[in-house]
Amino acid sequence: MFPQNRAPAPLQPPPGSSASVVAAAAAAAAAASGTPQSLKLTYPETLDRIKEEFQFLQTQYHSLKLECEKLATEKTEIQRHYVMYYEMSYGLNIEMHKQTEIAKRLNVICAQLIPFLSQEHQQQVVQAMERAKQVTMGELNASIGVRGLPPLPHSVCTLYSHLLNFLPFLFLFIEANIIWPTLIIYFFLLLCFANTSFLLFQREKSSTPGMKPGTPMSQESNTPGPSGPPQFRPVPAKPGVDPLALGLRNPLAVQGAYPPGAFGLPPPGVNGDLPGAAGYGAGLHLVAPQMNGAAAAAAAAAAGYGRSPVSPHPHMRVPGLPASLQSAASGKPAYSFHVSADGQMQPVPFPPDALLGPGIPRHARQIHTLNHGEVVCAVTISTSTRHVYTGGKGCVKVWDISQPGSKSPMAQLDCLNRDNYIRSCKLLSDGRTLIVGGEASTLSIWDLATPTPRIKAELTSSAPACYALAISPDNKVCFSCCSDGNIVVWDLHNQTLVRQFQGHTDGASCIDISNDGTKLWTGGLDNTVRCWDLREGRQLQQHDFTSQIFSLGYCPTGEWLAVGMESSNVEVLHVSKPDKYQLHLHESCVLSLKFAYCGKWFVSTGKDNLLNAWRTPYGSSIFQSKESSSVLSCDISPDDQFIVTGSGDKKATVYEVIY
């Protein structure tokens, strides 16, 4: 095949290929070093070198990619800080403008009143005004810092300093027997200080770096455990979720404009009207015990004259709505809106019988405080309305509320692990069985008929936590909302898992079942509400929202579903029509929701410490109570006579509903 006395030439790679380039480079290097051409690279060696070069370039590519991602993140963070500082600057400009206007008004008032004083008093008043102008924010902050308190915002410090330094000349006016002008100025100062400082403080707080929505913040003082607020997410192998938040993004609860514990009763008519005398008279049953005598007397006087000391819902504004929709025909802020199928929102004109008629409460009053000792994440009340069950950390406590007086638990049911919170407890209708679920993969079934309650069965699933429970009307099946998004169906007679509904892509947070036992409604942290057909075992409907779902309830007598959102909205959906109602009275996440058994009203509770009672379906506000901490859970007795709530200040509260 080859000519004699001639060896075959080595196989050469095709010109222009990578192997050709590498071989040529190797040959050049060999020639330069005097190495014989017999060291030419073979194909396997060439391929190995190409592979090494490729791996090196790939490593460099990943390194550069990480660097680019890091730079993009830094760019986004710088842009966010720029926007926040711009907002802060804008807010400070507005604040300075408002302070200038206040100073002008005070100067005008003083110029009108000073001529009525004696020459000596006039000089003293002028000197007091000069001292007020010289007081700086830094001096006031320094005096506060001595006490170890955090410095106040700029707006509060400045207004407070002016208020304090104008008090001397007010006393001089009193000495000069100029009583009524003095009182007018004094109350004018108080009003300016309270309203302006509150508004500016809210703006400063919302513009502070790091306090953007959706970012976990510091805990409340009563938050259990050392960790930050949980995300109501699937719990790891050893769940330890703080129940105060239940998925809250921002644990800073915004205080409303309602006096503590007071109830307001808006009259029938137009959305946003002022409550009448009857409503506030009834609300006096709930004046908080910490109010002093003067405050209680003022509230009583306001009720006696049929006037509210605070306008109902003055702070409520719906984001994104035009000004024409922000108030009803009465000019008061609207809080209930009808949303049509095409997304159009209009304030709801309430019918004349919105708050009248059989089955509609007038108000409610607190009758018992149950000091559980831990944050109360779950509550339920027995059919006989004699016993209340409160779930906290590692146990359920049983209370007898049939007798008046101070309460202590009559029994304690130790469940789950000692450090894990109970998220839901449900009674079977006969009152003899209690099912408990929480931060564990096990549900406990308690026999309450024995002299000493005992666990008669435990149900174990693969999910690390249970967020909510529901019982079928025939008491044969239990439904468990799991942190992995599944809905587990349990046979209570055989204590076996019979089915799982899979669809939620994040934790299933809340659940309710129709009265006929054919449909199941679930809400999840994936921003969806889903309806399941229990006979066919399939999903029937899905409603998508822009906020996580924390609570829901199905109306026992009609086709309405109320949904509580992380965004603070309550939405009431018609299950077979596209229109709905959107209610805006909560100022933070809506943590629990429950329909009355008559179906004519329902209650919702929230991170803003509020308990709201609403008319079905359009959401006319029946009454409202403000508690001292986040209200995490609620239940209504089967006869609609009692409401029980569980809160973050380690207690449960029992209300009697007044018709």
PDB file of C-alpha atoms in Angstrom, residues 313-528:
ATOM      1  CA  HIS A 313     -63.052  55.180  59.433  1.00  0.00           C
ATOM      2  CA  PRO A 314     -61.554  58.662  58.722  1.00  0.00           C
ATOM      3  CA  HIS A 315     -58.305  57.062  57.592  1.00  0.00           C
ATOM      4  CA  MET A 316     -59.756  54.623  55.094  1.00  0.00           C
ATOM      5  CA  ARG A 317     -58.766  55.292  51.509  1.00  0.00           C
ATOM      6  CA  VAL A 318     -58.698  52.635  48.831  1.00  0.00           C
ATOM      7  CA  PRO A 319     -55.385  52.654  46.920  1.00  0.00           C
ATOM      8  CA  GLY A 320     -55.681  53.111  43.194  1.00  0.00           C
ATOM      9  CA  LEU A 321     -59.245  54.432  43.201  1.00  0.00           C
ATOM     10  CA  PRO A 322     -60.130  57.822  41.721  1.00  0.00           C
ATOM     11  CA  ALA A 323     -61.205  60.513  44.142  1.00  0.00           C
ATOM     12  CA  SER A 324     -64.800  60.188  42.960  1.00  0.00           C
ATOM     13  CA  LEU A 325     -64.933  56.672  44.444  1.00  0.00           C
ATOM     14  CA  GLN A 326     -63.266  57.502  47.751  1.00  0.00           C
ATOM     15  CA  SER A 327     -66.435  58.772  49.388  1.00  0.00           C
ATOM     16  CA  ALA A 328     -70.104  57.979  49.279  1.00  0.00           C
ATOM     17  CA  ALA A 329     -72.955  60.401  48.682  1.00  0.00           C
ATOM     18  CA  SER A 330     -72.727  61.605  52.292  1.00  0.00           C
ATOM     19  CA  GLY A 331     -69.174  62.809  51.723  1.00  0.00           C
ATOM     20  CA  LYS A 332     -67.763  60.369  54.274  1.00  0.00           C
ATOM     21  CA  PRO A 333     -65.063  57.862  53.306  1.00  0.00           C
ATOM     22  CA  ALA A 334     -66.536  54.778  51.672  1.00  0.00           C
ATOM     23  CA  TYR A 335     -65.348  51.359  52.748  1.00  0.00           C
ATOM     24  CA  SER A 336     -67.592  48.958  50.810  1.00  0.00           C
ATOM     25  CA  PHE A 337     -67.376  48.690  47.024  1.00  0.00           C
ATOM     26  CA  HIS A 338     -69.169  46.613  44.436  1.00  0.00           C
ATOM     27  CA  VAL A 339     -66.833  45.193  41.780  1.00  0.00           C
ATOM     28  CA  SER A 340     -68.552  44.279  38.529  1.00  0.00           C
ATOM     29  CA  ALA A 341     -67.488  41.546  36.130  1.00  0.00           C
ATOM     30  CA  ASP A 342     -65.429  44.044  34.085  1.00  0.00           C
ATOM     31  CA  GLY A 343     -63.575  45.301  37.181  1.00  0.00           C
ATOM     32  CA  GLN A 344     -65.513  48.550  37.694  1.00  0.00           C
ATOM     33  CA  MET A 345     -65.705  49.608  41.380  1.00  0.00           C
ATOM     34  CA  GLN A 346     -68.523  51.674  42.853  1.00  0.00           C
ATOM     35  CA  PRO A 347     -69.331  52.538  46.495  1.00  0.00           C
ATOM     36  CA  VAL A 348     -72.236  50.478  47.792  1.00  0.00           C
ATOM     37  CA  PRO A 349     -75.454  52.328  48.712  1.00  0.00           C
ATOM     38  CA  PHE A 350     -76.641  50.255  51.669  1.00  0.00           C
ATOM     39  CA  PRO A 351     -80.346  49.370  51.744  1.00  0.00           C
ATOM     40  CA  PRO A 352     -82.540  50.831  54.517  1.00  0.00           C
ATOM     41  CA  ASP A 353     -82.737  47.479  56.311  1.00  0.00           C
ATOM     42  CA  ALA A 354     -78.959  46.893  56.244  1.00  0.00           C
ATOM     43  CA  LEU A 355     -78.717  46.924  60.039  1.00  0.00           C
ATOM     44  CA  LEU A 356     -82.312  46.166  60.958  1.00  0.00           C
ATOM     45  CA  GLY A 357     -84.417  43.070  61.205  1.00  0.00           C
ATOM     46  CA  PRO A 358     -84.310  39.706  62.959  1.00  0.00           C
ATOM     47  CA  GLY A 359     -80.923  38.082  63.245  1.00  0.00           C
ATOM     48  CA  ILE A 360     -78.952  41.335  62.831  1.00  0.00           C
ATOM     49  CA  PRO A 361     -76.952  42.275  65.974  1.00  0.00           C
ATOM     50  CA  ARG A 362     -76.959  45.766  67.390  1.00  0.00           C
ATOM     51  CA  HIS A 363     -73.635  45.480  69.177  1.00  0.00           C
ATOM     52  CA  ALA A 364     -71.614  43.136  71.384  1.00  0.00           C
ATOM     53  CA  ARG A 365     -70.061  43.349  74.823  1.00  0.00           C
ATOM     54  CA  GLN A 366     -67.138  41.602  76.440  1.00  0.00           C
ATOM     55  CA  ILE A 367     -68.190  39.186  79.156  1.00  0.00           C
ATOM     56  CA  HIS A 368     -65.084  37.050  79.769  1.00  0.00           C
ATOM     57  CA  THR A 369     -61.318  37.295  79.457  1.00  0.00           C
ATOM     58  CA  LEU A 370     -59.569  33.928  79.370  1.00  0.00           C
ATOM     59  CA  ASN A 371     -55.886  34.289  80.273  1.00  0.00           C
ATOM     60  CA  HIS A 372     -54.333  31.395  78.383  1.00  0.00           C
ATOM     61  CA  GLY A 373     -50.713  32.356  79.107  1.00  0.00           C
ATOM     62  CA  GLU A 374     -49.495  31.902  75.525  1.00  0.00           C
ATOM     63  CA  VAL A 375     -50.426  33.420  72.183  1.00  0.00           C
ATOM     64  CA  VAL A 376     -53.857  32.024  71.290  1.00  0.00           C
ATOM     65  CA  CYS A 377     -53.741  30.866  67.660  1.00  0.00           C
ATOM     66  CA  ALA A 378     -56.923  28.753  67.680  1.00  0.00           C
ATOM     67  CA  VAL A 379     -60.297  28.989  69.426  1.00  0.00           C
ATOM     68  CA  THR A 380     -63.581  27.114  69.254  1.00  0.00           C
ATOM     69  CA  ILE A 381     -66.797  27.118  71.276  1.00  0.00           C
ATOM     70  CA  SER A 382     -68.995  24.129  72.015  1.00  0.00           C
ATOM     71  CA  THR A 383     -72.510  23.624  70.694  1.00  0.00           C
ATOM     72  CA  SER A 384     -73.858  24.020  74.220  1.00  0.00           C
ATOM     73  CA  THR A 385     -71.957  27.359  74.445  1.00  0.00           C
ATOM     74  CA  ARG A 386     -70.707  26.262  77.839  1.00  0.00           C
ATOM     75  CA  HIS A 387     -67.114  25.408  76.989  1.00  0.00           C
ATOM     76  CA  VAL A 388     -64.452  27.344  75.094  1.00  0.00           C
ATOM     77  CA  TYR A 389     -61.258  25.704  73.820  1.00  0.00           C
ATOM     78  CA  THR A 390     -58.142  27.844  73.313  1.00  0.00           C
ATOM     79  CA  GLY A 391     -55.050  26.568  71.516  1.00  0.00           C
ATOM     80  CA  GLY A 392     -51.618  27.992  72.238  1.00  0.00           C
ATOM     81  CA  LYS A 393     -48.115  26.573  72.491  1.00  0.00           C
ATOM     82  CA  GLY A 394     -48.201  22.820  72.996  1.00  0.00           C
ATOM     83  CA  CYS A 395     -51.642  22.587  74.609  1.00  0.00           C
ATOM     84  CA  VAL A 396     -55.365  23.284  74.405  1.00  0.00           C
ATOM     85  CA  LYS A 397     -57.040  24.709  77.486  1.00  0.00           C
ATOM     86  CA  VAL A 398     -60.702  24.120  78.292  1.00  0.00           C
ATOM     87  CA  TRP A 399     -62.791  26.868  79.920  1.00  0.00           C
ATOM     88  CA  ASP A 400     -66.267  26.833  81.466  1.00  0.00           C
ATOM     89  CA  ILE A 401     -67.952  30.154  80.585  1.00  0.00           C
ATOM     90  CA  SER A 402     -71.405  29.264  81.891  1.00  0.00           C
ATOM     91  CA  GLN A 403     -70.782  31.081  85.174  1.00  0.00           C
ATOM     92  CA  PRO A 404     -69.720  34.720  85.666  1.00  0.00           C
ATOM     93  CA  GLY A 405     -66.550  35.741  87.443  1.00  0.00           C
ATOM     94  CA  SER A 406     -62.826  35.304  86.888  1.00  0.00           C
ATOM     95  CA  LYS A 407     -61.824  32.239  84.940  1.00  0.00           C
ATOM     96  CA  SER A 408     -59.220  29.535  85.230  1.00  0.00           C
ATOM     97  CA  PRO A 409     -58.984  26.551  82.864  1.00  0.00           C
ATOM     98  CA  MET A 410     -60.871  23.441  83.910  1.00  0.00           C
ATOM     99  CA  ALA A 411     -58.548  21.164  81.883  1.00  0.00           C
ATOM    100  CA  GLN A 412     -55.372  21.257  79.835  1.00  0.00           C
ATOM    101  CA  LEU A 413     -54.847  18.980  76.841  1.00  0.00           C
ATOM    102  CA  ASP A 414     -51.140  18.618  76.022  1.00  0.00           C
ATOM    103  CA  CYS A 415     -50.789  18.226  72.252  1.00  0.00           C
ATOM    104  CA  LEU A 416     -48.015  18.037  69.685  1.00  0.00           C
ATOM    105  CA  ASN A 417     -44.618  19.067  71.028  1.00  0.00           C
ATOM    106  CA  ARG A 418     -44.273  21.431  73.941  1.00  0.00           C
ATOM    107  CA  ASP A 419     -42.719  24.231  71.824  1.00  0.00           C
ATOM    108  CA  ASN A 420     -45.001  23.937  68.782  1.00  0.00           C
ATOM    109  CA  TYR A 421     -48.069  26.094  68.317  1.00  0.00           C
ATOM    110  CA  ILE A 422     -51.548  24.736  67.711  1.00  0.00           C
ATOM    111  CA  ARG A 423     -53.061  26.280  64.563  1.00  0.00           C
ATOM    112  CA  SER A 424     -56.581  24.838  64.577  1.00  0.00           C
ATOM    113  CA  CYS A 425     -58.939  22.904  66.832  1.00  0.00           C
ATOM    114  CA  LYS A 426     -62.385  21.664  65.809  1.00  0.00           C
ATOM    115  CA  LEU A 427     -65.195  20.060  67.800  1.00  0.00           C
ATOM    116  CA  LEU A 428     -67.497  17.434  66.426  1.00  0.00           C
ATOM    117  CA  SER A 429     -71.124  18.500  66.722  1.00  0.00           C
ATOM    118  CA  ASP A 430     -71.791  16.125  69.643  1.00  0.00           C
ATOM    119  CA  GLY A 431     -69.139  17.929  71.691  1.00  0.00           C
ATOM    120  CA  ARG A 432     -67.482  14.639  72.651  1.00  0.00           C
ATOM    121  CA  THR A 433     -64.501  14.745  70.263  1.00  0.00           C
ATOM    122  CA  LEU A 434     -61.887  17.443  69.632  1.00  0.00           C
ATOM    123  CA  ILE A 435     -59.426  17.389  66.719  1.00  0.00           C
ATOM    124  CA  VAL A 436     -56.222  19.413  67.067  1.00  0.00           C
ATOM    125  CA  GLY A 437     -53.625  20.319  64.423  1.00  0.00           C
ATOM    126  CA  GLY A 438     -50.622  22.599  64.268  1.00  0.00           C
ATOM    127  CA  GLU A 439     -46.873  22.710  63.787  1.00  0.00           C
ATOM    128  CA  ALA A 440     -46.478  18.963  63.519  1.00  0.00           C
ATOM    129  CA  SER A 441     -47.256  16.239  61.019  1.00  0.00           C
ATOM    130  CA  THR A 442     -49.700  14.649  63.476  1.00  0.00           C
ATOM    131  CA  LEU A 443     -53.353  15.452  64.203  1.00  0.00           C
ATOM    132  CA  SER A 444     -54.583  14.554  67.697  1.00  0.00           C
ATOM    133  CA  ILE A 445     -58.110  13.213  68.252  1.00  0.00           C
ATOM    134  CA  TRP A 446     -59.270  13.753  71.841  1.00  0.00           C
ATOM    135  CA  ASP A 447     -62.042  11.897  73.628  1.00  0.00           C
ATOM    136  CA  LEU A 448     -63.790  14.494  75.809  1.00  0.00           C
ATOM    137  CA  ALA A 449     -66.498  12.161  77.098  1.00  0.00           C
ATOM    138  CA  THR A 450     -64.214  10.458  79.626  1.00  0.00           C
ATOM    139  CA  PRO A 451     -63.766  11.936  83.130  1.00  0.00           C
ATOM    140  CA  THR A 452     -60.249  12.916  82.111  1.00  0.00           C
ATOM    141  CA  PRO A 453     -59.867  13.845  78.420  1.00  0.00           C
ATOM    142  CA  ARG A 454     -57.472  11.544  76.589  1.00  0.00           C
ATOM    143  CA  ILE A 455     -56.038  11.059  73.105  1.00  0.00           C
ATOM    144  CA  LYS A 456     -57.867   8.213  71.418  1.00  0.00           C
ATOM    145  CA  ALA A 457     -56.099   8.396  68.027  1.00  0.00           C
ATOM    146  CA  GLU A 458     -53.423  10.230  66.082  1.00  0.00           C
ATOM    147  CA  LEU A 459     -53.354  10.829  62.323  1.00  0.00           C
ATOM    148  CA  THR A 460     -49.963  11.325  60.659  1.00  0.00           C
ATOM    149  CA  SER A 461     -49.337  12.815  57.221  1.00  0.00           C
ATOM    150  CA  SER A 462     -46.201  13.615  55.256  1.00  0.00           C
ATOM    151  CA  ALA A 463     -46.618  17.387  55.638  1.00  0.00           C
ATOM    152  CA  PRO A 464     -44.653  19.025  58.465  1.00  0.00           C
ATOM    153  CA  ALA A 465     -47.547  21.253  59.627  1.00  0.00           C
ATOM    154  CA  CYS A 466     -51.320  21.697  59.535  1.00  0.00           C
ATOM    155  CA  TYR A 467     -52.646  25.254  59.180  1.00  0.00           C
ATOM    156  CA  ALA A 468     -56.436  24.689  59.285  1.00  0.00           C
ATOM    157  CA  LEU A 469     -59.073  22.007  59.837  1.00  0.00           C
ATOM    158  CA  ALA A 470     -62.668  21.409  58.755  1.00  0.00           C
ATOM    159  CA  ILE A 471     -65.196  18.706  59.703  1.00  0.00           C
ATOM    160  CA  SER A 472     -67.856  17.353  57.365  1.00  0.00           C
ATOM    161  CA  PRO A 473     -71.499  17.956  58.406  1.00  0.00           C
ATOM    162  CA  ASP A 474     -71.975  14.232  59.139  1.00  0.00           C
ATOM    163  CA  ASN A 475     -68.844  14.194  61.385  1.00  0.00           C
ATOM    164  CA  LYS A 476     -67.362  11.305  59.391  1.00  0.00           C
ATOM    165  CA  VAL A 477     -64.537  13.106  57.575  1.00  0.00           C
ATOM    166  CA  CYS A 478     -61.857  15.589  58.594  1.00  0.00           C
ATOM    167  CA  PHE A 479     -60.053  17.884  56.129  1.00  0.00           C
ATOM    168  CA  SER A 480     -56.559  19.170  56.910  1.00  0.00           C
ATOM    169  CA  CYS A 481     -54.858  22.127  55.185  1.00  0.00           C
ATOM    170  CA  CYS A 482     -51.172  21.256  54.995  1.00  0.00           C
ATOM    171  CA  SER A 483     -48.088  23.406  54.731  1.00  0.00           C
ATOM    172  CA  ASP A 484     -47.088  21.638  51.507  1.00  0.00           C
ATOM    173  CA  GLY A 485     -50.278  22.819  49.777  1.00  0.00           C
ATOM    174  CA  ASN A 486     -52.156  19.513  49.896  1.00  0.00           C
ATOM    175  CA  ILE A 487     -55.624  19.045  51.377  1.00  0.00           C
ATOM    176  CA  VAL A 488     -55.671  15.720  53.216  1.00  0.00           C
ATOM    177  CA  VAL A 489     -58.976  13.898  53.721  1.00  0.00           C
ATOM    178  CA  TRP A 490     -59.203  11.627  56.810  1.00  0.00           C
ATOM    179  CA  ASP A 491     -61.779   8.972  57.667  1.00  0.00           C
ATOM    180  CA  LEU A 492     -62.494   9.635  61.346  1.00  0.00           C
ATOM    181  CA  HIS A 493     -64.098   6.243  61.940  1.00  0.00           C
ATOM    182  CA  ASN A 494     -61.162   4.194  60.661  1.00  0.00           C
ATOM    183  CA  GLN A 495     -58.498   6.885  61.334  1.00  0.00           C
ATOM    184  CA  THR A 496     -57.113   6.488  57.811  1.00  0.00           C
ATOM    185  CA  LEU A 497     -56.064   8.827  55.002  1.00  0.00           C
ATOM    186  CA  VAL A 498     -58.534   8.354  52.169  1.00  0.00           C
ATOM    187  CA  ARG A 499     -57.643  11.092  49.660  1.00  0.00           C
ATOM    188  CA  GLN A 500     -55.497  14.143  48.936  1.00  0.00           C
ATOM    189  CA  PHE A 501     -56.526  17.184  46.916  1.00  0.00           C
ATOM    190  CA  GLN A 502     -53.483  18.572  45.126  1.00  0.00           C
ATOM    191  CA  GLY A 503     -53.503  21.956  43.423  1.00  0.00           C
ATOM    192  CA  HIS A 504     -52.168  24.690  45.708  1.00  0.00           C
ATOM    193  CA  THR A 505     -48.553  25.437  44.838  1.00  0.00           C
ATOM    194  CA  ASP A 506     -47.855  26.842  48.310  1.00  0.00           C
ATOM    195  CA  GLY A 507     -49.214  26.206  51.800  1.00  0.00           C
ATOM    196  CA  ALA A 508     -52.982  25.789  52.161  1.00  0.00           C
ATOM    197  CA  SER A 509     -53.912  28.299  54.865  1.00  0.00           C
ATOM    198  CA  CYS A 510     -57.701  28.190  55.353  1.00  0.00           C
ATOM    199  CA  ILE A 511     -60.714  25.998  54.628  1.00  0.00           C
ATOM    200  CA  ASP A 512     -64.509  25.803  54.856  1.00  0.00           C
ATOM    201  CA  ILE A 513     -67.148  23.334  53.717  1.00  0.00           C
ATOM    202  CA  SER A 514     -70.658  23.843  52.373  1.00  0.00           C
ATOM    203  CA  ASN A 515     -73.602  22.901  54.582  1.00  0.00           C
ATOM    204  CA  ASP A 516     -74.627  20.040  52.296  1.00  0.00           C
ATOM    205  CA  GLY A 517     -71.110  18.588  52.463  1.00  0.00           C
ATOM    206  CA  THR A 518     -70.617  18.494  48.686  1.00  0.00           C
ATOM    207  CA  LYS A 519     -68.154  21.356  48.165  1.00  0.00           C
ATOM    208  CA  LEU A 520     -64.928  22.336  49.863  1.00  0.00           C
ATOM    209  CA  TRP A 521     -63.366  25.800  49.685  1.00  0.00           C
ATOM    210  CA  THR A 522     -59.669  26.331  50.387  1.00  0.00           C
ATOM    211  CA  GLY A 523     -57.372  29.356  50.323  1.00  0.00           C
ATOM    212  CA  GLY A 524     -53.623  29.324  49.967  1.00  0.00           C
ATOM    213  CA  LEU A 525     -50.394  31.244  50.100  1.00  0.00           C
ATOM    214  CA  ASP A 526     -50.248  30.855  46.301  1.00  0.00           C
ATOM    215  CA  ASN A 527     -52.823  33.707  46.071  1.00  0.00           C
ATOM    216  CA  THR A 528     -55.641  31.392  44.998  1.00  0.00           C
TER     217      THR A 528
END
